Amino acid sequence: MGALAFLSLQSVELVYMAAAFLFILGLKRLSGVKTARSGNALASLGMALAIAATLVRVGTEVHWWVLAGGVGLGTVVGIVLAVRVQMTGMPELVAFFNGLGGAASACVALAEIGKFVGGDTGGASVFGVRGADFAVAVVLSILIGAVTLSGSLIAFGKLAGKVNRNRFGPIGGRLLNVLLALLALWMCHLAGFSDGSGGLVFSYHLILAAVALVLGVGLVVPIGGADMPVVISLLNSYSGLAACATGFVLHNNLLIIAGSLVGASGLILTRIMCKAMNRSLVNVLFATFGEEDSSAKDEGYSNVKAATAEEAAPILDAATSVIICPGYGMAVAQAQHKVRELASILEKGGCEVSYAIHPVAGRMPGHMNVLLAEADVPYEQLFDLDQINGEFQNTDVAIVLGANDVCNPAAEKDPNSPIAGMPVLSVWDAQTVFVIKRSLSAGYAGIKNELFDLDNTLMCFGDGKKFVDELITELKDQ
Amino acid sequence: MGALAFLSLQSVELVYMAAAFLFILGLKRLSGVKTARSGNALASLGMALAIAATLVRVGTEVHWWVLAGGVGLGTVVGIVLAVRVQMTGMPELVAFFNGLGGAASACVALAEIGKFVGGDTGGASVFGVRGADFAVAVVLSILIGAVTLSGSLIAFGKLAGKVNRNRFGPIGGRLLNVLLALLALWMCHLAGFSDGSGGLVFSYHLILAAVALVLGVGLVVPIGGADMPVVISLLNSYSGLAACATGFVLHNNLLIIAGSLVGASGLILTRIMCKAMNRSLVNVLFATFGEEDSSAKDEGYSNVKAATAEEAAPILDAATSVIICPGYGMAVAQAQHKVRELASILEKGGCEVSYAIHPVAGRMPGHMNVLLAEADVPYEQLFDLDQINGEFQNTDVAIVLGANDVCNPAAEKDPNSPIAGMPVLSVWDAQTVFVIKRSLSAGYAGIKNELFDLDNTLMCFGDGKKFVDELITELKDQ
Amino acid sequence: MMLLLTTEIPNSADGELSFLIIGLWIFLLAIFTGIELITKVPPTIHTPLMSGANAISGITLVGALYCAGTGYPFLGQLMGFLAIAMATVNVVGGFLVTDRMLAMFGSKKGKKKSKKGES
Amino acid sequence: MMLLLTTEIPNSADGELSFLIIGLWIFLLAIFTGIELITKVPPTIHTPLMSGANAISGITLVGALYCAGTGYPFLGQLMGFLAIAMATVNVVGGFLVTDRMLAMFGSKKGKKKSKKGES
Ligand SMILES: NC(=O)c1ccc[n+]([C@@H]2O[C@H](COP(=O)([O-])OP(=O)(O)OC[C@H]3O[C@@H](n4cnc5c(N)ncnc54)[C@H](OP(=O)(O)O)[C@@H]3O)[C@@H](O)[C@H]2O)c1
Ligand SMILES: NC(=O)c1ccc[n+]([C@@H]2O[C@H](COP(=O)([O-])OP(=O)(O)OC[C@H]3O[C@@H](n4cnc5c(N)ncnc54)[C@H](OP(=O)(O)O)[C@@H]3O)[C@@H](O)[C@H]2O)c1
């Protein structure tokens, strides 16, 4: 079997190479809206190839409940989740999947340790038997994987509005986090480098996993809800790095490559978001930003003019150019289809409609694009910040739909504002601004928005979908 | 020494990794005009690191004449050539260096074979003793390296105007090339896979090298001079691939990476050039294009209006917008400094001056940019084809300076022209066109240019530098 | 002895190059490739990119499948089961949901055609 | 025996993975990295790119230096000498000439500043 196994190893490596090639090609095709879908298909083909080759290599001497049970369960759950989720729930789903990916890496490393202690180690440490690189890779896999799991679940909870700081009591305090991190490092040392019976070594690894889980909670709990997308993206990068570490454990190049690609992707998205908010990553992770009680801030407005749909519709009817600025509220209200309908009616009346997409509008990078794509808005009508900011001054009506922070003039005018320096949509340059939201309450950053007080702003209170629907009815009547 | 050598190997690998990192970073910085110089510096730092680490690893048990002699000689020659060359001679120099790179790879492979046959092989083949991958990598190194050497030297000669088809008699005939290629393949087989005494095996490799050298000549000789840049770029890619193959011979990852980077670079530049000429690579390599006697084509013009500098200057003086379209003739005449002077004078008179840079103007991609940069023309004034083609119709004077094919209307109008479909500068849209060249003779593609016959074209016969100088004198006088 | 000498490779012989070094080489290159590829993805598809990358990180599944082999004690098997199940969710769910999103981006082509047909 | 079992690596053990496979992995990634990097280089600096890439291909020098070691017969030494000399020309000359070209591109900055000063 020696020679056969060798041959088989080489050919499995070739299939893995093909898979890596397909992953890279897939990501390459993601750089165009038109080729993106085929890119995703290529990447999943690569994954299928890699899995098939692995199954062949693993052969039939397996524990079937592990193999078939795991794959079966995973497939069912995966399909159900993917088919059921609504586009508004996407950020949560990504966070959830991400956690699972990290956890899987940690589990693989634990399984390897299980195998290790299952043999006769003669009481030697992991390091002693398998060398430093194996020991380090294993503890890194477990540490990063577990932090990713619990961190992602907290992020998931925060996005879904189910988790807040107080629920966890003292966990997440800065001092406690430092202590947890030190404890985790110490467990890493014990797990990888201390001699002991198999049972003891395995326990160390389990304790390491447990400490890392608590650390993940502690790290993410104090971060403000508005910063969850950054956290998720960072954790996405971690799950890639965990896969990478597992690759070093298993001496598997494909895991290293795929893990690095994901790691790079997460890092870059993180950087893009931080830039768009004009904040540093350190500031995002360690300043408790935007978590204050934001409901108390709807005071202090002096010049608010409210308008009903009946009052707003004629202004819209007369407009020849309209820019729609969607935000998180559009996602909450699921107003995207209605928005599209409104735009069609306006266009039929000869009005030019475009959409201004702020890079951090919503709760995920590209969040608005996905929603508007769902509603079949042609992407030629979508413009990003730089392209459209000069256009507002020539525009009759800017409709701010469930957006808040991304068009807060304080970012430009008040150097002490928490969002100072973040580039924003200068909607106030338009002739008239409609702000469609349910109340005067603040957005995710939890700060006051002077826009609501401006002379050319009309506040249109109501749920996004309902209000737009009313506008449509009014316009049709006229 | 076992353990020491092992440690040293690992640390050398780490230095090599740093070098690869620097190469990649260097190429990354080449993507901006402002960072490009530092990019080149980083890449050379990487090279210096790699060389230093290698010297340490090689140690002192060396043949000093080989080591010191080779490095010393190479350094002196390299410096002299690099410092002496004029910017117009750049294409030739690159071709020459390129040939040396390929030759070096072939020589390394030959040296390895020398070492191989120096030992006691017991009459076994290279394949028998060292395995298939070594045997294949060695013969590929030699084959590609030698083809690169002789091909590059021929390209060098053609660019310098020293080589033409007839000099080589029958070599380069299609049938002969096929025979040579088959012979080379056969030698590859003999060299790598046949048993024999050391001397015999080494002779096979030397014969392989010789055949590959002739093949390189045969492949490049029939290619038209106008296509030399494409050939050089392709050979550049080959020299990278030869280095790659040498990496497989020596089991050296750095050689593989650096070689692949160069290979990719050459391929991409080749593709860009082919696209800019609207021809396929196969067409470039195997159709004898533009090699016909081009001097005979200066007949058939019926409506040529010549102008002296004295006549042309007033028109230029009255112009408020001028676009200068340089071509290979500017490089030959070394007129770039004079052109810059002319532009300054025009600008002082309130005229707007820009430069239209065709992607394949000159004899190398980016050739014009280098020349104009040498003359300190600000790169904000340089525009490429797509940017400027719409501007000619609003322009008073277009000055075509030593360019020909790149502004030949036949490319757009005559579907049977050899350059049909190649995007060209539509200089004829300008109010007046000055064409500065020495005669009515054709450009590198060897075809007639209807531009010279147009009503709004004035032919300014003379050497590029001299004529521009006369224009300057006239303008200063007025 | 002489034969051995001739087969010695001057730079780095296979046996000696540890997987750590090989892995680091691969890691270095893959990170660069990733950075170059991802920076080219336009903001419009950042959400699908995120979920797609996520699906790719399910590559751990390949590692997890090896854990189904015999030779693992029960605890190891349990971990293997968990790893396989979770990684499979990540892979299957991730690629599916990404495809769902991207399908919406693609669908505009058809729509636009019909629009042209109308006018 | 048991000890041996525990140290067996499920997927691919070091000794088994031939350099050919390792080299192919590296080659695959490096080609992609190269393509992504080079496509970003603007036409303006294609000539320096060409000569710079050329200089990098002089990396063969690193391989050639190993040929200076003892253990090579005379013919091998001669080939080594030629390889070292030619690769050195390529490296030294290539980087120098590229720097000369790029220096011209850079010099405009100073010029423009002085221009602004004038006006
Ligand atoms: N997208 C990303 O990648 C990302 C990343 C990091 C951080 N962030 C942060 O997320 C925020 C995004 O800004 P944004 O302007 O999109 O959102 P926002 O500032 O969070 O404001 C959303 C607004 O929508 C309104 N709203 C909620 N439900 C609604 C409904 N059903 N109908 C109508 N309106 C509704 C809310 O006001 P009412 O309660 O009065 O209705 C709220 O003020 C920024 O602070 C950004 O920094 C985003
Ligand atoms: N740049 C690249 O990367 C590249 C790559 C592949 C192929 N090519 C080919 O190279 C050609 C480039 O086109 P091009 O328009 O730049 O050049 P061209 O078509 O070769 O024409 C150059 C003209 O310059 C004139 N000339 C020569 N010496 C002169 C002097 N001292 N003073 C004034 N004029 C002089 C010549 O006419 P007189 O003899 O009458 O003076 C000649 O017609 C194209 O055919 C292109 O396909 C370029």
Coordinates of C-alpha atoms in Angstrom, one line a residue, chain A residues 10-455:
Chain A
Q10 CA 0.5 13.2 -5.3
S11 CA -2.7 13.1 -7.2
V12 CA -4.7 14.4 -4.3
E13 CA -2.3 17.3 -4.2
L14 CA -2.9 18.0 -7.9
V15 CA -6.6 18.1 -7.3
Y16 CA -6.1 20.5 -4.3
M17 CA -4.0 22.6 -6.7
A18 CA -6.9 22.7 -9.1
A19 CA -9.2 23.7 -6.2
A20 CA -6.9 26.5 -5.1
F21 CA -6.8 27.7 -8.7
L22 CA -10.6 27.7 -8.9
F23 CA -10.8 29.7 -5.6
I24 CA -8.5 32.3 -7.0
L25 CA -10.3 32.4 -10.3
G26 CA -13.6 32.7 -8.5
L27 CA -12.4 35.6 -6.4
K28 CA -11.1 37.2 -9.6
R29 CA -14.5 37.0 -11.2
L30 CA -16.1 38.6 -8.2
S31 CA -14.5 41.8 -9.3
G32 CA -17.3 42.4 -11.9
V33 CA -21.0 42.5 -11.2
K34 CA -21.7 40.5 -14.3
T35 CA -19.1 37.8 -13.7
A36 CA -19.6 37.6 -10.0
R37 CA -22.1 34.8 -10.0
S38 CA -20.0 32.5 -12.1
G39 CA -17.1 33.3 -9.8
N40 CA -19.1 32.0 -6.9
A41 CA -19.9 28.9 -8.9
L42 CA -16.3 28.4 -9.7
A43 CA -15.3 28.7 -6.1
S44 CA -17.9 26.2 -5.1
L45 CA -16.8 23.8 -7.8
G46 CA -13.3 24.1 -6.4
M47 CA -14.7 23.2 -2.9
A48 CA -16.6 20.2 -4.4
L49 CA -13.4 18.9 -6.1
A50 CA -11.4 19.3 -2.9
I51 CA -14.0 17.5 -0.9
A52 CA -14.4 14.7 -3.4
A53 CA -10.6 14.1 -3.6
T54 CA -10.4 14.1 0.2
L55 CA -13.2 11.5 0.5
V56 CA -11.4 9.3 -1.9
R57 CA -8.2 9.7 0.0
V58 CA -9.8 9.1 3.4
G59 CA -11.3 5.9 2.0
T60 CA -13.8 3.6 3.6
E61 CA -12.0 2.9 6.9
V62 CA -13.9 5.6 8.7
H63 CA -16.3 6.1 11.5
W64 CA -19.5 6.5 9.4
W65 CA -21.5 8.3 12.0
V66 CA -18.8 10.9 12.0
L67 CA -18.5 11.3 8.3
A68 CA -22.0 10.7 7.0
G69 CA -23.7 12.1 10.1
G70 CA -21.6 15.3 10.0
V71 CA -22.0 15.9 6.3
G72 CA -25.7 15.1 6.3
L73 CA -26.5 17.3 9.3
G74 CA -24.4 20.1 8.0
T75 CA -25.9 20.0 4.5
V76 CA -29.5 20.1 5.8
V77 CA -28.9 22.9 8.2
G78 CA -26.9 24.8 5.6
I79 CA -29.6 24.6 2.9
V80 CA -32.4 25.5 5.3
L81 CA -30.6 28.5 6.6
A82 CA -29.5 29.7 3.2
V83 CA -32.9 29.4 1.6
R84 CA -34.9 30.7 4.5
V85 CA -32.9 33.9 5.3
Q86 CA -34.3 37.2 4.2
M87 CA -31.9 39.7 2.6
T88 CA -32.3 41.9 5.7
G89 CA -31.0 39.1 7.8
M90 CA -27.8 38.7 5.8
P91 CA -25.5 40.3 8.3
E92 CA -26.6 38.0 11.1
L93 CA -26.3 35.0 8.9
V94 CA -22.8 35.8 7.8
A95 CA -21.9 36.3 11.4
F96 CA -23.4 32.9 12.3
F97 CA -21.7 31.0 9.5
N98 CA -18.5 32.7 10.4
G99 CA -18.6 31.5 13.9
L100 CA -19.2 27.9 12.7
G101 CA -16.2 28.2 10.4
G102 CA -13.9 29.2 13.3
A103 CA -15.4 26.5 15.5
A104 CA -14.8 23.9 12.9
S105 CA -11.1 24.8 12.8
A106 CA -10.8 24.6 16.5
C107 CA -12.5 21.2 16.5
V108 CA -10.2 19.8 13.9
A109 CA -7.3 20.8 16.0
L110 CA -8.9 19.2 19.1
A111 CA -9.6 16.0 17.1
E112 CA -5.9 15.9 16.2
I113 CA -5.0 16.3 19.9
G114 CA -7.5 13.6 20.7
K115 CA -5.7 11.3 18.3
F116 CA -2.4 12.3 19.7
V117 CA -3.4 11.5 23.3
G118 CA -5.2 8.4 22.1
G119 CA -1.7 7.0 21.2
D120 CA 1.0 6.2 23.7
T121 CA 2.8 9.5 24.2
G122 CA 4.8 8.2 27.2
G123 CA 3.8 11.3 29.1
A124 CA 5.6 13.6 26.7
S125 CA 4.3 17.0 25.7
V126 CA 2.8 17.7 22.3
F127 CA 5.9 19.7 21.5
G128 CA 8.1 16.9 22.6
V129 CA 6.5 14.4 20.3
R130 CA 5.5 16.4 17.3
G131 CA 7.7 19.4 17.4
A132 CA 7.3 23.1 17.9
D133 CA 5.4 24.0 14.7
F134 CA 2.7 21.4 15.3
A135 CA 2.3 22.5 18.9
V136 CA 2.1 26.2 18.0
A137 CA -0.3 25.6 15.1
V138 CA -2.6 23.5 17.2
V139 CA -3.0 26.0 20.0
L140 CA -3.3 28.8 17.5
S141 CA -6.1 26.9 15.7
I142 CA -8.0 26.4 19.0
L143 CA -7.4 29.9 20.3
I144 CA -8.4 31.8 17.1
G145 CA -11.2 29.3 16.2
A146 CA -12.8 29.6 19.6
V147 CA -12.5 33.4 19.8
T148 CA -14.1 33.5 16.3
L149 CA -17.0 31.3 17.4
S150 CA -18.0 33.2 20.5
G151 CA -17.2 36.6 19.1
S152 CA -19.3 35.9 16.1
L153 CA -22.2 34.7 18.1
I154 CA -22.2 37.9 20.2
A155 CA -22.0 39.9 17.1
F156 CA -24.9 37.9 15.7
G157 CA -26.9 38.6 18.9
K158 CA -26.1 42.3 18.8
L159 CA -27.2 42.7 15.2
A160 CA -30.4 40.8 15.9
G161 CA -30.9 43.1 18.8
K162 CA -30.9 40.3 21.3
V163 CA -27.7 41.0 23.2
N164 CA -26.7 44.1 25.0
R165 CA -23.8 44.9 27.3
N166 CA -25.6 44.5 30.6
R167 CA -26.6 40.9 30.0
F168 CA -23.0 39.9 30.6
G169 CA -22.3 41.7 33.8
P170 CA -18.7 42.3 34.3
I171 CA -17.4 40.3 31.3
G172 CA -15.9 42.6 28.8
G173 CA -14.3 44.9 31.3
R174 CA -10.9 46.0 30.1
L175 CA -9.1 44.5 33.1
L176 CA -10.9 41.3 32.9
N177 CA -10.1 41.0 29.2
V178 CA -6.5 41.5 29.9
L179 CA -6.6 38.8 32.5
L180 CA -8.5 36.4 30.2
A181 CA -5.9 37.0 27.4
L182 CA -3.1 36.2 29.8
L183 CA -4.9 33.1 31.0
A184 CA -5.4 32.0 27.4
L185 CA -1.7 32.5 26.7
W186 CA -0.8 30.5 29.7
M187 CA -3.1 27.7 28.7
C188 CA -1.5 27.8 25.3
H189 CA 1.8 27.2 26.9
L190 CA 0.5 24.3 29.1
A191 CA -1.4 22.7 26.3
G192 CA 1.4 22.7 23.8
F193 CA 4.6 22.4 25.8
S194 CA 4.0 20.8 29.2
D195 CA 4.5 17.1 29.8
G196 CA 1.7 15.0 31.3
S197 CA -0.5 12.0 30.7
G198 CA -2.7 12.0 27.6
G199 CA -5.8 12.9 29.7
L200 CA -4.1 15.9 31.2
V201 CA -2.9 17.3 27.9
F202 CA -6.3 16.9 26.4
S203 CA -7.9 18.7 29.3
Y204 CA -5.5 21.6 28.9
H205 CA -6.6 21.9 25.3
L206 CA -10.2 21.9 26.3
I207 CA -9.6 24.5 29.0
L208 CA -7.8 26.6 26.4
A209 CA -10.9 26.3 24.2
A210 CA -13.1 27.3 27.0
V211 CA -11.0 30.3 28.0
A212 CA -10.8 31.4 24.4
L213 CA -14.6 31.2 24.1
V214 CA -15.0 33.5 27.1
L215 CA -12.3 35.8 25.7
G216 CA -14.2 36.1 22.5
V217 CA -17.3 37.2 24.4
G218 CA -15.3 39.6 26.5
L219 CA -13.7 41.2 23.4
V220 CA -16.9 41.8 21.5
V221 CA -19.4 42.6 24.2
P222 CA -18.1 46.1 24.9
I223 CA -18.0 47.1 21.2
G224 CA -20.8 49.3 20.1
G225 CA -23.6 47.8 18.0
A226 CA -22.9 50.2 15.2
D227 CA -19.4 48.7 14.8
M228 CA -20.6 45.1 14.5
P229 CA -20.0 45.0 10.7
V230 CA -16.4 45.9 11.3
V231 CA -16.2 43.2 14.0
I232 CA -17.8 40.6 11.8
S233 CA -15.4 41.4 9.0
L234 CA -12.5 41.1 11.3
L235 CA -13.8 37.8 12.7
N236 CA -14.2 36.7 9.1
S237 CA -10.5 37.3 8.6
Y238 CA -9.9 35.4 11.9
S239 CA -11.8 32.4 10.7
G240 CA -9.6 32.4 7.6
L241 CA -6.5 32.5 9.8
A242 CA -7.8 29.7 11.9
A243 CA -8.2 27.6 8.7
C244 CA -4.6 28.6 7.9
A245 CA -3.4 27.4 11.3
T246 CA -5.3 24.1 10.8
G247 CA -3.5 23.8 7.5
F248 CA -0.2 24.0 9.3
V249 CA -1.4 21.4 11.7
L250 CA -2.4 19.0 8.9
H251 CA 0.4 20.0 6.5
N252 CA -2.3 20.9 4.0
N253 CA -1.4 23.6 1.5
L254 CA -5.0 24.1 0.3
L255 CA -6.1 25.0 3.8
I256 CA -3.3 27.5 4.0
I257 CA -4.1 29.1 0.7
A258 CA -7.9 29.3 1.2
G259 CA -7.4 30.5 4.7
S260 CA -5.1 33.2 3.6
L261 CA -7.4 34.4 0.9
V262 CA -10.2 34.7 3.4
G263 CA -7.9 36.3 5.9
A264 CA -6.9 38.9 3.3
S265 CA -10.5 39.5 2.3
G266 CA -11.6 40.2 5.9
L267 CA -8.7 42.5 6.6
I268 CA -9.3 44.6 3.5
L269 CA -13.0 44.9 4.1
T270 CA -12.3 45.9 7.7
R271 CA -9.9 48.6 6.4
I272 CA -12.3 49.9 3.9
M273 CA -15.1 50.3 6.5
C274 CA -12.8 51.9 9.0
K275 CA -11.7 54.4 6.3
A276 CA -15.3 55.1 5.3
M277 CA -16.0 56.0 8.9
N278 CA -12.7 57.8 9.3
R279 CA -11.8 55.8 12.4
S280 CA -8.9 53.6 13.2
L281 CA -9.4 49.9 13.9
V282 CA -8.0 50.3 17.4
N283 CA -10.6 53.0 18.0
V284 CA -13.4 50.7 16.8
L285 CA -12.3 47.8 18.9
F286 CA -11.4 49.5 22.1
A287 CA -13.5 52.7 22.4
T288 CA -17.0 52.0 23.5
F289 CA -18.6 54.0 20.7
G290 CA -22.2 54.4 20.1
E291 CA -23.4 52.0 22.7
E292 CA -24.9 54.7 24.9
D293 CA -28.6 54.8 25.3
S294 CA -29.6 56.4 22.0
S295 CA -33.3 56.9 22.7
A296 CA -32.8 59.8 25.0
K297 CA -31.4 61.9 22.2
D298 CA -34.6 62.9 20.4
E299 CA -34.7 66.2 22.2
G300 CA -33.1 69.4 21.4
Y301 CA -34.6 69.9 18.0
S302 CA -36.1 73.4 17.5
N303 CA -37.0 73.8 13.9
V304 CA -38.6 70.5 12.9
K305 CA -41.2 70.7 10.1
A306 CA -43.2 67.5 9.7
A307 CA -45.0 66.6 6.5
T308 CA -47.5 63.9 5.7
A309 CA -47.5 61.9 2.4
E310 CA -50.3 64.1 1.2
E311 CA -48.2 67.2 1.7
A312 CA -45.0 65.7 0.4
A313 CA -46.4 64.2 -2.8
P314 CA -47.0 67.4 -4.8
I315 CA -43.4 68.5 -4.2
L316 CA -42.2 65.2 -5.5
D317 CA -44.5 65.4 -8.5
A318 CA -43.1 68.8 -9.5
A319 CA -39.5 67.6 -9.1
T320 CA -37.4 66.9 -12.2
S321 CA -34.5 65.3 -10.4
V322 CA -34.6 63.1 -7.2
I323 CA -31.8 61.4 -5.3
I324 CA -32.8 58.6 -3.0
C325 CA -30.4 58.0 0.0
P326 CA -31.3 54.7 1.6
G327 CA -30.0 53.6 5.0
Y328 CA -30.4 50.9 7.6
G329 CA -34.1 51.9 8.0
M330 CA -34.8 50.8 4.5
A331 CA -33.5 47.4 5.4
V332 CA -35.6 47.2 8.6
A333 CA -38.8 48.3 6.8
Q334 CA -38.0 46.2 3.8
A335 CA -39.0 49.1 1.7
Q336 CA -36.7 48.4 -1.3
H337 CA -39.5 47.1 -3.5
K338 CA -41.7 50.1 -2.8
V339 CA -38.8 52.4 -3.4
R340 CA -38.3 50.9 -6.8
E341 CA -42.0 51.4 -7.6
L342 CA -41.8 55.0 -6.5
A343 CA -38.8 55.5 -8.7
S344 CA -40.6 54.0 -11.7
I345 CA -43.6 56.3 -11.2
L346 CA -41.3 59.4 -10.9
E347 CA -39.4 58.3 -14.0
K348 CA -42.5 57.9 -16.0
G349 CA -43.3 61.5 -15.1
G350 CA -40.0 62.5 -16.7
C351 CA -38.1 62.9 -13.5
E352 CA -34.5 61.7 -13.2
V353 CA -33.9 59.3 -10.3
S354 CA -30.6 58.2 -8.9
Y355 CA -29.5 56.5 -5.7
A356 CA -26.7 57.7 -3.4
I357 CA -25.0 54.7 -1.7
H358 CA -22.9 55.6 1.2
P359 CA -20.2 52.9 1.8
V360 CA -21.3 52.2 5.4
A361 CA -25.0 52.7 5.0
G362 CA -26.8 49.8 6.5
R363 CA -25.1 47.2 8.6
M364 CA -22.7 45.6 6.2
P365 CA -20.5 46.8 3.4
G366 CA -22.6 46.7 0.2
H367 CA -25.7 46.1 2.2
M368 CA -27.8 48.7 0.3
N369 CA -26.6 47.3 -3.0
V370 CA -27.9 43.8 -2.2
L371 CA -31.3 45.1 -1.1
L372 CA -31.7 47.4 -4.2
A373 CA -30.5 44.6 -6.4
E374 CA -33.2 42.4 -4.9
A375 CA -35.7 45.0 -6.0
D376 CA -34.2 45.0 -9.5
V377 CA -32.9 48.6 -9.4
P378 CA -30.6 48.9 -12.3
Y379 CA -27.1 49.4 -11.0
E380 CA -26.4 52.1 -13.4
Q381 CA -28.6 54.3 -11.2
L382 CA -26.5 53.6 -8.1
F383 CA -23.7 56.1 -7.3
D384 CA -21.2 56.2 -4.6
L385 CA -20.3 59.0 -2.3
D386 CA -17.7 60.7 -4.5
Q387 CA -19.7 60.4 -7.7
I388 CA -22.8 62.0 -6.3
N389 CA -21.9 64.5 -3.6
G390 CA -21.4 67.2 -6.2
E391 CA -24.9 66.5 -7.7
F392 CA -27.1 67.4 -4.7
Q393 CA -26.9 71.1 -5.4
N394 CA -28.6 70.6 -8.8
T395 CA -31.2 68.3 -7.3
D396 CA -34.8 69.1 -6.5
V397 CA -35.5 66.5 -3.8
A398 CA -33.3 64.3 -1.8
I399 CA -35.2 61.5 -0.1
V400 CA -33.4 60.2 3.0
L401 CA -35.0 56.8 3.6
G402 CA -34.1 55.3 6.9
A403 CA -30.6 56.7 6.8
N404 CA -29.3 58.9 9.6
D405 CA -25.6 58.9 10.4
V406 CA -24.5 58.8 6.8
C407 CA -26.1 62.2 6.2
N408 CA -25.3 63.9 9.4
P409 CA -23.7 67.3 8.8
A410 CA -22.0 67.1 12.2
A411 CA -19.4 64.9 10.5
E412 CA -18.3 67.9 8.5
K413 CA -19.1 70.7 10.8
D414 CA -18.5 69.6 14.3
P415 CA -14.9 68.5 15.0
N416 CA -15.9 67.1 18.4
S417 CA -18.6 64.8 17.1
P418 CA -17.9 61.1 17.4
I419 CA -18.3 60.8 13.6
A420 CA -16.2 63.9 12.9
G421 CA -14.3 63.5 9.6
M422 CA -16.4 60.6 8.3
P423 CA -17.4 61.5 4.7
V424 CA -21.2 62.0 4.5
L425 CA -23.8 62.5 1.8
S426 CA -24.4 66.2 1.6
V427 CA -28.1 65.9 1.1
W428 CA -28.7 69.3 2.6
D429 CA -27.5 70.9 -0.7
A430 CA -30.7 69.7 -2.4
Q431 CA -33.6 72.1 -2.8
T432 CA -35.7 70.0 -0.5
V433 CA -34.8 67.1 1.8
F434 CA -37.4 64.5 2.8
V435 CA -36.3 62.5 5.8
I436 CA -38.4 59.4 6.1
K437 CA -38.1 57.7 9.5
R438 CA -40.3 56.8 12.4
S439 CA -39.1 59.4 15.0
L440 CA -36.5 61.9 15.8
S441 CA -34.4 59.3 17.5
A442 CA -30.7 58.9 16.7
G443 CA -29.1 56.4 14.4
Y444 CA -26.5 53.8 15.3
A445 CA -23.9 56.2 16.3
G446 CA -26.3 57.6 18.9
I447 CA -25.9 61.3 18.1
K448 CA -28.1 64.2 17.2
N449 CA -28.6 65.1 13.6
E450 CA -28.8 68.8 12.8
L451 CA -30.2 67.9 9.4
F452 CA -33.6 67.5 10.9
D453 CA -33.5 71.2 12.0
L454 CA -32.6 72.7 8.6
D455 CA -35.0 75.0 6.8

